Every structure is written in C-alpha cells, then in structure tokens.
Coordinates of C-alpha atoms and ligand atoms in Angstrom, one line a residue:
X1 CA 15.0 -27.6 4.7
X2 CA 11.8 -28.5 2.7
X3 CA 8.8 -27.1 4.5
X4 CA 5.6 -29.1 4.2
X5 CA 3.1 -27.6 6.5
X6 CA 1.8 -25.8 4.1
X7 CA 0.9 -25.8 -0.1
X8 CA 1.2 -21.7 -0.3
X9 CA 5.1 -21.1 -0.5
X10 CA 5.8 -18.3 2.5
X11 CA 7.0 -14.9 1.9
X12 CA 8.1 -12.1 4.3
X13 CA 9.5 -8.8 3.7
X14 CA 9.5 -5.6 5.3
X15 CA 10.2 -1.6 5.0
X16 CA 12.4 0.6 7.5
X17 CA 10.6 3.5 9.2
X18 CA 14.0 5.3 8.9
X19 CA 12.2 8.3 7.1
X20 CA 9.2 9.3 4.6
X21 CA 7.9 6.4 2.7
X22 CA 8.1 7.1 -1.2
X23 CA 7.2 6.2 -4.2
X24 CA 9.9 3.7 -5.1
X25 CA 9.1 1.5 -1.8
X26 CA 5.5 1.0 -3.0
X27 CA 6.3 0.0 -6.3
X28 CA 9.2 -2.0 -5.5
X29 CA 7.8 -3.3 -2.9
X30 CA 4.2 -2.9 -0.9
X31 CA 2.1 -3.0 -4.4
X32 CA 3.7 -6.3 -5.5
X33 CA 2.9 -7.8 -1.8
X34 CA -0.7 -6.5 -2.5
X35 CA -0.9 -7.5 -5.8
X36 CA 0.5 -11.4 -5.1
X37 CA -1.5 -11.5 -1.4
X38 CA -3.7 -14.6 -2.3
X39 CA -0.8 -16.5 -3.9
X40 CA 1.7 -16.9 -0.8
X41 CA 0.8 -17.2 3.0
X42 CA 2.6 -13.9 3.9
X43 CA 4.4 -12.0 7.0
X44 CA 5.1 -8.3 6.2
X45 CA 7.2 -6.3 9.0
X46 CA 8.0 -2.8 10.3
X47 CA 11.3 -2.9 10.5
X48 CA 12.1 -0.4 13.0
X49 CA 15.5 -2.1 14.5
X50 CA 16.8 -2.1 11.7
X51 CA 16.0 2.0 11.4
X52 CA 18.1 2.7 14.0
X53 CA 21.1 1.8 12.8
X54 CA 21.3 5.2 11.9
X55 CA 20.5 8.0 14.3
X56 CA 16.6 8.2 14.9
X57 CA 14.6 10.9 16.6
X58 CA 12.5 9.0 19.1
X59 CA 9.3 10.4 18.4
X60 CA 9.9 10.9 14.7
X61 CA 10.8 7.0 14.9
X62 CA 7.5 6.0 16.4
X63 CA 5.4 8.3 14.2
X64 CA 6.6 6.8 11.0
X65 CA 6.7 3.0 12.1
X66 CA 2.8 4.2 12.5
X67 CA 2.7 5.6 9.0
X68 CA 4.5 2.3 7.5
X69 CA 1.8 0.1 9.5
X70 CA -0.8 2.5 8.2
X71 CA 0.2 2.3 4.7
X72 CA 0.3 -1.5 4.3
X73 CA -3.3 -1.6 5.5
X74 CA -4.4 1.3 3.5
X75 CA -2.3 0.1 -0.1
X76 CA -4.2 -3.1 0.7
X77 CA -2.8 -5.9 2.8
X78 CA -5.3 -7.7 4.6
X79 CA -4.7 -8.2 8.2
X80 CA -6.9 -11.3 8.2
X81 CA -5.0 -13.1 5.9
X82 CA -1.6 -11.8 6.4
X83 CA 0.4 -11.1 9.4
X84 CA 1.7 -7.6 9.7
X85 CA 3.2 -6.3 12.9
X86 CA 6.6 -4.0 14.1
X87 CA 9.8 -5.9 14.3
X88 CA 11.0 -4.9 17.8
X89 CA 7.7 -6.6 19.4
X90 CA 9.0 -10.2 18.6
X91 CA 12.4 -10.3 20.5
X92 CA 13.0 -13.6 18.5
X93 CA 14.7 -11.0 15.8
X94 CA 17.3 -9.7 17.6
X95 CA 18.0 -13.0 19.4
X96 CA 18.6 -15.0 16.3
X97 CA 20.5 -12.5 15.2
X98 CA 22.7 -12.3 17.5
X99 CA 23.2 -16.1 16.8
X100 CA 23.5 -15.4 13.3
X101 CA 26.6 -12.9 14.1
X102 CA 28.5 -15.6 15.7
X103 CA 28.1 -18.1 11.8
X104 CA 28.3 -15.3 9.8
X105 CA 32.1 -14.3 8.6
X106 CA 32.8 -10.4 9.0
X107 CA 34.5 -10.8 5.5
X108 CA 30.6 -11.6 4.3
X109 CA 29.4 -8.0 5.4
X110 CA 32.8 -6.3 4.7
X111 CA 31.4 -7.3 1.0
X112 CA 27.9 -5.5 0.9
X113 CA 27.3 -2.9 -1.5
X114 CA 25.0 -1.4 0.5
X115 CA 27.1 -0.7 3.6
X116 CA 30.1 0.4 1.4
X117 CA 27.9 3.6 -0.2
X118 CA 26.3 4.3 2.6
X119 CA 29.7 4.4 4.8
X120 CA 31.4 6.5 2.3
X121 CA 28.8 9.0 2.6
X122 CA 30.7 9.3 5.9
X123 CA 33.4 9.7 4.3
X124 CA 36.5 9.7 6.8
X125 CA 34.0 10.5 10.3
X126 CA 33.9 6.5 10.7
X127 CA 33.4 7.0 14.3
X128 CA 30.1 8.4 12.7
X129 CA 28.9 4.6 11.8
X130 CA 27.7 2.1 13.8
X131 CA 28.3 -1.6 14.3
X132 CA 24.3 -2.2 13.6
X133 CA 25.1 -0.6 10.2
X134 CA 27.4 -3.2 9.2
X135 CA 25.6 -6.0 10.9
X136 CA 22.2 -5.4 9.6
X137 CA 22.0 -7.4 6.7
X138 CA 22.4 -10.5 9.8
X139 CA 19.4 -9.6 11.6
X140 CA 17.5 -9.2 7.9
X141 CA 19.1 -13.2 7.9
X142 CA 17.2 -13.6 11.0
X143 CA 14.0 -11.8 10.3
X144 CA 13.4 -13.8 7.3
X145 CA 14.6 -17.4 8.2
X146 CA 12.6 -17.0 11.5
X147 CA 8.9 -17.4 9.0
X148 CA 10.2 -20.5 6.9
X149 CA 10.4 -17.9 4.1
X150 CA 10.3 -19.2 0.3
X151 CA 10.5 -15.9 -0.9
X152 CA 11.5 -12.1 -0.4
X153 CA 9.6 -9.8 -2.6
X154 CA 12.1 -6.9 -2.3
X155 CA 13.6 -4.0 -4.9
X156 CA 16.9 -4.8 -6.5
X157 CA 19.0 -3.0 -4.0
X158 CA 18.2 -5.7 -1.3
X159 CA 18.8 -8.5 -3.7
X160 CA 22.3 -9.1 -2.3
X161 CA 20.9 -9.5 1.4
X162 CA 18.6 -12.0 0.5
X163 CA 22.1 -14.3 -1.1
X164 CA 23.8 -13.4 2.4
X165 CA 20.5 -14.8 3.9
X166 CA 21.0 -18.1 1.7
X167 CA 24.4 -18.4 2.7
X168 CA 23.8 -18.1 6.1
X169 CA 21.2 -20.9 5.9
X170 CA 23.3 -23.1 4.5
X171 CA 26.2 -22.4 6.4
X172 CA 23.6 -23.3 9.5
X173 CA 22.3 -26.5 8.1
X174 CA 25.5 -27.9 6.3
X175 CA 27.1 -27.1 11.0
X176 CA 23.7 -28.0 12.7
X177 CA 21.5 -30.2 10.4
X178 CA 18.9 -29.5 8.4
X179 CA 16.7 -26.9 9.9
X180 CA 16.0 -23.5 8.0
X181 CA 14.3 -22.8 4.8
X182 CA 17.0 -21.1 2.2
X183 CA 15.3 -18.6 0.9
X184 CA 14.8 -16.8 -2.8
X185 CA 14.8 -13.3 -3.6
X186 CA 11.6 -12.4 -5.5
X187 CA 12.5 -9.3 -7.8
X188 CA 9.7 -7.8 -10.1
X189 CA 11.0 -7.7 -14.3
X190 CA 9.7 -3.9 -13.8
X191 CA 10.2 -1.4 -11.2
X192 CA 12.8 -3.5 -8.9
X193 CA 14.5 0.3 -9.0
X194 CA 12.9 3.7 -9.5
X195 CA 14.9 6.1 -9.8
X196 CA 15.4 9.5 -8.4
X197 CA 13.2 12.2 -10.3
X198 CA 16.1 15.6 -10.3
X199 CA 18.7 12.5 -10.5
X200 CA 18.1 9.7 -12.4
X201 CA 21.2 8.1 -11.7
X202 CA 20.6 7.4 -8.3
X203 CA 18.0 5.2 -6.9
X204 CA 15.1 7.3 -5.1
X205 CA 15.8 6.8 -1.3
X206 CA 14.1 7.9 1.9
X207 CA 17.5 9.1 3.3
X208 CA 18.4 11.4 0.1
X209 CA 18.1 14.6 0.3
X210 CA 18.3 16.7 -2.6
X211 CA 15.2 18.5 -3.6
X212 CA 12.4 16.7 -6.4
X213 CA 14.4 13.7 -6.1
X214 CA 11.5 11.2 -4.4
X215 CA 7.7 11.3 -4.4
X216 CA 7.4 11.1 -0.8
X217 CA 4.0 8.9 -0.1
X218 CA 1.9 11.4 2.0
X219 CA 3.8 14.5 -0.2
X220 CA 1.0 17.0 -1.0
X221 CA -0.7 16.4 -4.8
X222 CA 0.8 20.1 -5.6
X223 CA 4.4 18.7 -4.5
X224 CA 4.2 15.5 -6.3
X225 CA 2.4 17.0 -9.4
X226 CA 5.5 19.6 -9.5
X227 CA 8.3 17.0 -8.6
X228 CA 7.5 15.4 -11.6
X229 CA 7.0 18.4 -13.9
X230 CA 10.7 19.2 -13.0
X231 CA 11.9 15.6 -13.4
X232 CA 15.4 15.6 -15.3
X233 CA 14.8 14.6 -18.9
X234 CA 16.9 15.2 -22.2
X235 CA 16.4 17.3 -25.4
X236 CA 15.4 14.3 -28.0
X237 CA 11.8 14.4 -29.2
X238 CA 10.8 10.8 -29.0
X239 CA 9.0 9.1 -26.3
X240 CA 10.4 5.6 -26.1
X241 CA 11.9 2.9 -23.4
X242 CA 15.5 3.4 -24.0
X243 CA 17.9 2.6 -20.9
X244 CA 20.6 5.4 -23.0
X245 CA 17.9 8.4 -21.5
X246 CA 17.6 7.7 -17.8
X247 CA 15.4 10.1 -16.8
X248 CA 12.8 8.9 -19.3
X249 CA 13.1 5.6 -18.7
X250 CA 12.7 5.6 -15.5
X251 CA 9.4 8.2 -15.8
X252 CA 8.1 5.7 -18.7
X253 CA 8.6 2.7 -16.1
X254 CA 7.0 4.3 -13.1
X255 CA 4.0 4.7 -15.6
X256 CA 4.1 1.1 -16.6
X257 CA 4.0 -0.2 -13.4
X258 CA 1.0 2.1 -12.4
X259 CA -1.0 1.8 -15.6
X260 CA -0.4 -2.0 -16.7
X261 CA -0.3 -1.3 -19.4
X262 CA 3.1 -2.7 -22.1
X263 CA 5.8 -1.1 -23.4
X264 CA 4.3 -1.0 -26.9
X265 CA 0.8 0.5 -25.7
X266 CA 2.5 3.0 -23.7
X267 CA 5.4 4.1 -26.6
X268 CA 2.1 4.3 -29.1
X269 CA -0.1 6.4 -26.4
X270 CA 2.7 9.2 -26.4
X271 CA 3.8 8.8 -29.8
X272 CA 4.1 12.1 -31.1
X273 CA 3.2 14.3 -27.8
X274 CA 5.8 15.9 -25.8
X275 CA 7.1 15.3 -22.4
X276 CA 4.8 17.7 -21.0
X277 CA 2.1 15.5 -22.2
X278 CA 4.3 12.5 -20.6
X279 CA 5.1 14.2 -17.0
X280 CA 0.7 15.4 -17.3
X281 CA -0.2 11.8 -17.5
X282 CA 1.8 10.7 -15.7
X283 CA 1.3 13.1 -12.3
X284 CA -2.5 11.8 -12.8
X285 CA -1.8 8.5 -12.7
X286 CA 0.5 9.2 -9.9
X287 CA -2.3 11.0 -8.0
X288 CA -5.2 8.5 -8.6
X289 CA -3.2 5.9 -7.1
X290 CA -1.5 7.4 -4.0
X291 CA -4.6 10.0 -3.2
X292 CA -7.3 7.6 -1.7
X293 CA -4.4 5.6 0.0
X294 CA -3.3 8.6 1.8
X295 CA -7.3 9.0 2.6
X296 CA -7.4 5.5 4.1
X297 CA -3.6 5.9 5.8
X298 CA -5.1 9.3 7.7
X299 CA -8.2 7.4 9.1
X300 CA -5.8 4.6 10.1
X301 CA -3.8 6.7 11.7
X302 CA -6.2 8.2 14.0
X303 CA -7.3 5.8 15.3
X304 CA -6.9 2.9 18.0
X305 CA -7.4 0.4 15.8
X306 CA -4.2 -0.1 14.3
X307 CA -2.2 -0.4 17.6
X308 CA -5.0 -3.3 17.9
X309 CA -3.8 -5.0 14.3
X310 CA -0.2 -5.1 15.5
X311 CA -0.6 -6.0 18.4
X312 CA -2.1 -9.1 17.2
X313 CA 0.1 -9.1 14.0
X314 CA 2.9 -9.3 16.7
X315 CA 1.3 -12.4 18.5
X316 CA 0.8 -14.0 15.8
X317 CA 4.6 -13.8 14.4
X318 CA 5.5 -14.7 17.6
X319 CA 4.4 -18.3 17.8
X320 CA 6.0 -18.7 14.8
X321 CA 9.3 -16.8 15.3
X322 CA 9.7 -18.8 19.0
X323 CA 8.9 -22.2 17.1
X324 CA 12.2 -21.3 14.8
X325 CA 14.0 -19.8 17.3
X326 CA 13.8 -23.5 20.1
X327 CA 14.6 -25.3 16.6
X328 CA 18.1 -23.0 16.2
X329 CA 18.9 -22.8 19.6
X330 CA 18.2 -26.9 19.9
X331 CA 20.3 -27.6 17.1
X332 CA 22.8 -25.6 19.1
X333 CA 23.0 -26.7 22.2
X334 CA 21.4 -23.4 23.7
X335 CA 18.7 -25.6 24.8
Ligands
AQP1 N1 14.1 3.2 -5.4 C1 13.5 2.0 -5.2 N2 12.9 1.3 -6.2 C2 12.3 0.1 -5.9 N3 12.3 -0.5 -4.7 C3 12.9 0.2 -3.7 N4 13.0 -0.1 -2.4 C4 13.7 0.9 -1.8 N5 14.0 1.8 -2.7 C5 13.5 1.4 -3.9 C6 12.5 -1.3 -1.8 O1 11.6 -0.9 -0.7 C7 11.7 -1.9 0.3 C8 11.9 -1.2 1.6 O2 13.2 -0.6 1.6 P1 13.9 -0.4 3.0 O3 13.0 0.5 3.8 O4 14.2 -1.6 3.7 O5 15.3 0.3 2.8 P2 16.1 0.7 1.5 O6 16.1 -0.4 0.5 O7 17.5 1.1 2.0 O8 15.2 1.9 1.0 P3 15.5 3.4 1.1 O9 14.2 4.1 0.8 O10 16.6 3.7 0.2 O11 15.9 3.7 2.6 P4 17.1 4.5 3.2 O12 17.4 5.7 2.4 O13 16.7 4.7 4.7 O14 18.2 3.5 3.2 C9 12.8 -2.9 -0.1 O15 12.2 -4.0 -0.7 C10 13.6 -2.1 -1.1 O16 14.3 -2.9 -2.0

C-alpha cells in the first residue's frame, strides 16, 4: 500500500524493558531516532509485551518500562512531535497479532536466528521457553504495520524481523487487498552492532550476564570508566579500524559514533598512543554523553509527569492503531 496522507515517510521502533538499558541500544538505536526526529513523522514504543516473553519480575518489569520511557525523553525525543507511549496500553497490538499468527507460517519463525540462540541457551529444558518467545517477531509484525511504518530504525540483530514484517504484509495484501504499508528496515553504516566489552564476539545484550560485558545506561561513571579500562583488546601496537581485532574495532566504533568524527581523523588522533590513551578518551566521551542524560532520566523519573506523556503518547497511538486495526479486520470479514 502507498500511503499518502502524509509527505514525512513514518517510522516506529521500539526497545524491550526486559532488563538494564545499555549502551548498544542507544547507539543502535534511541540516538539515531534522536538524531533523524525532524526527518520522519515518528512512533517510538515501550515494548513491554514483548518483555515478557521471558520470565519478568512484576515490579522490576514496571520500574524499567519507566526507565525506557524516561530515557527516550531525556536522550532527546520530543513528546510534541513524536508519539512515545508503552505497548500494552493500545490493545490493538496484541489483537493484530493474534491475526497475524493465523497468516504467518510456523516454518517463518522456526527460521529466526534470534529465537534459535536464545532457545539453545536452554539448551534441552524446552519446557523452559515459551510460545510468546517464538511468536514474537508476529506481534513486532503487528506493532509496526499498525503506524503505516516506512521505516524501522533498528540494530542489525532485528534486521531479520523487519523482512518477516514485509512478508507478512505481503502475504496480507497479495489474500485481502491492498491495505498495509511494507515496511524497510533502516540500519545505520556504523554502530548497527556494538559489541560486548570482556567479549567482543558477542553482541552487548541486556540479558548477558558476564561481568564488563555492557555499559549499562544508568551504570555508575566509576563502573563504566572501569568496564572499559578492562575491555578485551590484543597485543599489536597500532590503533586502527581493522574488523581482524574485534575488541578494537568495536571500542574505535563506539568512539565514532559518539565523536562524529571519521575513521581517518580518529586513526590519526591516536596514531602513535597506546590503548590506555584509547580506553581514557574514550570513557570521557562515554561519560559526557550518557552523564546529563542520566541527570534528565532521574528528574523524569520522579516525577508525575511522565505517566502524563504516556498516557497521552498512548491515546494518540491509539486512533491510529484502531484506524489499522477496522481496516484488517474489514478486509477480513471480522467486521
Ligand atoms: N548490541 C547492540 N548494538 C546495536 N544495537 C542494538 N540493539 C540491541 N542490542 C544492540 C538495538 O536496540 C533496540 C532495542 O532492542 P530490544 O530491546 O528490542 O532487544 P534486543 O535487540 O534483543 O536487545 P538486547 O539488549 O539484546 O535485549 P535482550 O538481551 O533482552 O534480548 C533494537 O533496535 C536493537 O536492534
């Protein structure tokens, strides 16, 4: 379907409040919604349904969907110009999704990438994962399709649920006519996957966790500043971006992304020092970015007023999510 109600093309995206934000969510993710908010006409979600498709302490659950809210106001989204709100206060979610399940072929999600590492950390307790697990990647379908979506600004690990999205959408119009928006993922050229600190060869996750590995968002500056001190490295002398030495690669990126500045500039800035020098500069820059953030999130926090923004983030994406929702259901016969 070709949307013309409007000339901004439409994004949405969201984070899980399944744990401690870190650093590889904001610069995969929240910055580049920041940095691109006056070029799209933007939705940006908590989504907390799909958090518990793992096992979720209640009041640990609530408490972080807080801290996401808190942190997409305080990194910079505007709640005047773009809609952010918690996924489980629009039931249109779940209820699309549920339609979704009943196009989408199991054989689609039997071929996720995602589901098959994060069942065989299971290993053979498979009683131990849930059906949402599995399904998730539907209701992500559903979340975006239900805003007309152009475009999903997500990391590189979710770039295969944004192709499961497209096929669902064209599965739906090709059966009911022409009625959703197939969406495009939108993937940055740098920082689409930072990488764990004591492991670079795993992505930096909120559910890992072996010690130094992520910069957790609201981590003291003593922790971060030591975290990456101890980051894995190598024993060569040069400081350059080369994808053979992960470790360094991954720190030079997460610099990049933070400075601006390019490869060149940054390989000439450190040419010569050591990785002390690297790790020092790199911890300040780490700092000056995430320090006044966590001033603003902590203010946000405390206050009323950001059960206020979602609350009327949440009516907001609700006119819109019903509006998609009669269309489906119409096309369907549910109506
Ligand atoms: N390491 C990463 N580098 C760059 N982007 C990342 N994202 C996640 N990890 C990295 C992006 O952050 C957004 C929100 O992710 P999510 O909360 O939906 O879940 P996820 O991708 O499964 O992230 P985690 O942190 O690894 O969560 P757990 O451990 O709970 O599964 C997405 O755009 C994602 O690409």
């Amino acid at each position: 379907m070709t949307d013309t109600t409007t000339k901004r093309l439409k994004t949405f995206s969201g984070v899980k409040p399944s744990g401690g934000l870190h650093l590889g969510n904001y610069l995969g993710a929240i910055k580049r919604w920041v940095d691109d908010q006056d070029v799209y006409e933007n939705v940006f979600c908590i989504v907390d349904l799909h958090a518990i498709t793992v096992p979720q302490d209640p009041v640990a659950l609530r408490q972080q969907t807080r801290e996401v809210a808190a942190f997409y106001i305080a990194a910079g989204l505007n709640p005047a110009r773009t809609i952010v709100f918690v996924q489980s206060h629009v039931s249109a979610h779940a209820e699309l999704g549920w339609v979704l399940n009943c196009i989408t072929p199991m054989g689609w999600l039997e071929r996720m990438t995602q589901f098959k590492d994060k069942a065989a950390r299971e290993g053979d307790n498979r009683e131990r994962i849930s059906t949402g697990l599995f399904d998730y990647p539907v209701l992500m379908a559903s979340d975006i399709l239900l805003y007309d979506a152009n475009l999903v600004p997500v990391g590189d690990d979710q770039k295969q649920h944004v192709e499961l999205t497209r096929d669902i959408a064209e599965r739906v119009n090709r059966l009911y006519g022409d009625i959703l928006v197939v969406p495009k993922p939108l993937i940055a050229e740098t920082g689409a996957r930072i990488m764990g600190l004591a492991d670079p060869f795993k992505k930096m996750s909120k559910s890992d966790n072996l010690p130094g590995q992520a910069i957790g968002i609201f981590d003291k500056p003593e922790d971060i500043r030591k975290a990456i001190m101890r980051a894995t490295t190598d024993s060569e002398r040069t400081i350059v971006f080369d994808t053979n030495r992960p470790g360094l690669y991954n720190l030079l990126t997460i610099y990049q992304v933070l400075s601006g500045e390019t490869r060149e500039q940054i390989e000439t800035r450190f040419e010569g020092k050591g990785y002390g020098d690297l790790k020092r500069t790199l911890a300040d820059a780490v700092l000056d970015t995430l320090s006044p953030i966590q001033a603003r999130c902590n203010s946000l926090l405390n206050s009323s007023d950001l059960d206020d923004l979602l609350r009327d983030g949440a009516d907001r994406a609700r006119v819109i999510a019903d509006r998609t929702f009669n269309r489906v259901c119409t096309a369907m016969g549910l109506r």
